[in-house]
Amino acid sequence: MRYVVLIVMGILSALLSGTAFSTSFDVAGLGIQIDLVMLFTLGLVLVEKNIAPIVFAALTGLLMDILFSTTLGIYALSYTVAAAAASVAVHRLEKFNFLHIFAVGMGGYIVKELMMALIVFAQGARQFEMGTILLKDTLPSAAVCGALLLLVYLLISLLYRNAWMRPRAAAHFMDEL
């Protein structure tokens, strides 16, 4: 049942990120964009301490590539790198507070955007100012992503309190000795 919920969550977040939330919300001249795939991925990174969020990011990013991108791999690679970086960052944290969650949200969004810019630059696009994009679009969106991650983390942690959503404990070969 856990994987069914993750698949449905991935499909819905990919569809909503690519359609309803794909345009920027122009609040006070800031191009704020809400990325639901990144929010759910980072929420899963905070709740689970295994590789499932990275696989979730890769598969949902691949779905985004198939549906909305002309280049296969731009979303998948960006989401996967951001999930892996966030997973490494929170791996050793036993307990964390809301500032840690906010920082993971901001950092994950910035890593994703920088990775996308690097891929676009490697494909030959030379007509963009990275500093302007970072200050005007990425940082306000990252702050909103960090704030919304607090809510997403709360919802995902409430969902994971159900026994059918928790990952099973892996059996180790030394357990039977």
PDB file of N, CA and C in Angstrom, residues 78 81-82 85 106-116:
ATOM      1  N   SER A  78      17.953  16.599 -12.124  1.00  0.00           N
ATOM      2  CA  SER A  78      17.920  17.703 -11.156  1.00  0.00           C
ATOM      3  C   SER A  78      17.266  17.282  -9.845  1.00  0.00           C
ATOM      4  N   VAL A  81      19.589  14.658  -7.984  1.00  0.00           N
ATOM      5  CA  VAL A  81      20.752  15.268  -7.334  1.00  0.00           C
ATOM      6  C   VAL A  81      20.328  16.058  -6.095  1.00  0.00           C
ATOM      7  N   ALA A  82      19.221  16.790  -6.199  1.00  0.00           N
ATOM      8  CA  ALA A  82      18.735  17.554  -5.044  1.00  0.00           C
ATOM      9  C   ALA A  82      18.308  16.619  -3.907  1.00  0.00           C
ATOM     10  N   ALA A  85      21.498  15.144  -2.340  1.00  0.00           N
ATOM     11  CA  ALA A  85      22.190  16.139  -1.518  1.00  0.00           C
ATOM     12  C   ALA A  85      21.449  16.373  -0.206  1.00  0.00           C
ATOM     13  N   MET A 106      14.993  25.200   1.306  1.00  0.00           N
ATOM     14  CA  MET A 106      15.698  26.205   0.495  1.00  0.00           C
ATOM     15  C   MET A 106      16.876  25.597  -0.252  1.00  0.00           C
ATOM     16  N   GLY A 107      17.666  24.794   0.444  1.00  0.00           N
ATOM     17  CA  GLY A 107      18.842  24.196  -0.184  1.00  0.00           C
ATOM     18  C   GLY A 107      18.483  23.240  -1.298  1.00  0.00           C
ATOM     19  N   GLY A 108      17.463  22.428  -1.089  1.00  0.00           N
ATOM     20  CA  GLY A 108      17.044  21.495  -2.133  1.00  0.00           C
ATOM     21  C   GLY A 108      16.566  22.205  -3.386  1.00  0.00           C
ATOM     22  N   TYR A 109      15.796  23.280  -3.199  1.00  0.00           N
ATOM     23  CA  TYR A 109      15.311  24.037  -4.353  1.00  0.00           C
ATOM     24  C   TYR A 109      16.461  24.717  -5.088  1.00  0.00           C
ATOM     25  N   ILE A 110      17.399  25.276  -4.358  1.00  0.00           N
ATOM     26  CA  ILE A 110      18.546  25.942  -4.995  1.00  0.00           C
ATOM     27  C   ILE A 110      19.408  24.938  -5.739  1.00  0.00           C
ATOM     28  N   VAL A 111      19.645  23.768  -5.159  1.00  0.00           N
ATOM     29  CA  VAL A 111      20.433  22.732  -5.839  1.00  0.00           C
ATOM     30  C   VAL A 111      19.735  22.294  -7.127  1.00  0.00           C
ATOM     31  N   LYS A 112      18.411  22.125  -7.058  1.00  0.00           N
ATOM     32  CA  LYS A 112      17.655  21.733  -8.257  1.00  0.00           C
ATOM     33  C   LYS A 112      17.766  22.787  -9.353  1.00  0.00           C
ATOM     34  N   GLU A 113      17.602  24.045  -9.000  1.00  0.00           N
ATOM     35  CA  GLU A 113      17.677  25.116  -9.992  1.00  0.00           C
ATOM     36  C   GLU A 113      19.085  25.262 -10.578  1.00  0.00           C
ATOM     37  N   LEU A 114      20.104  25.149  -9.732  1.00  0.00           N
ATOM     38  CA  LEU A 114      21.478  25.229 -10.232  1.00  0.00           C
ATOM     39  C   LEU A 114      21.801  24.053 -11.147  1.00  0.00           C
ATOM     40  N   MET A 115      21.286  22.884 -10.811  1.00  0.00           N
ATOM     41  CA  MET A 115      21.505  21.710 -11.659  1.00  0.00           C
ATOM     42  C   MET A 115      20.817  21.880 -13.007  1.00  0.00           C
ATOM     43  N   MET A 116      19.600  22.415 -13.007  1.00  0.00           N
ATOM     44  CA  MET A 116      18.898  22.671 -14.268  1.00  0.00           C
ATOM     45  C   MET A 116      19.628  23.708 -15.107  1.00  0.00           C
TER      46      MET A 116
END
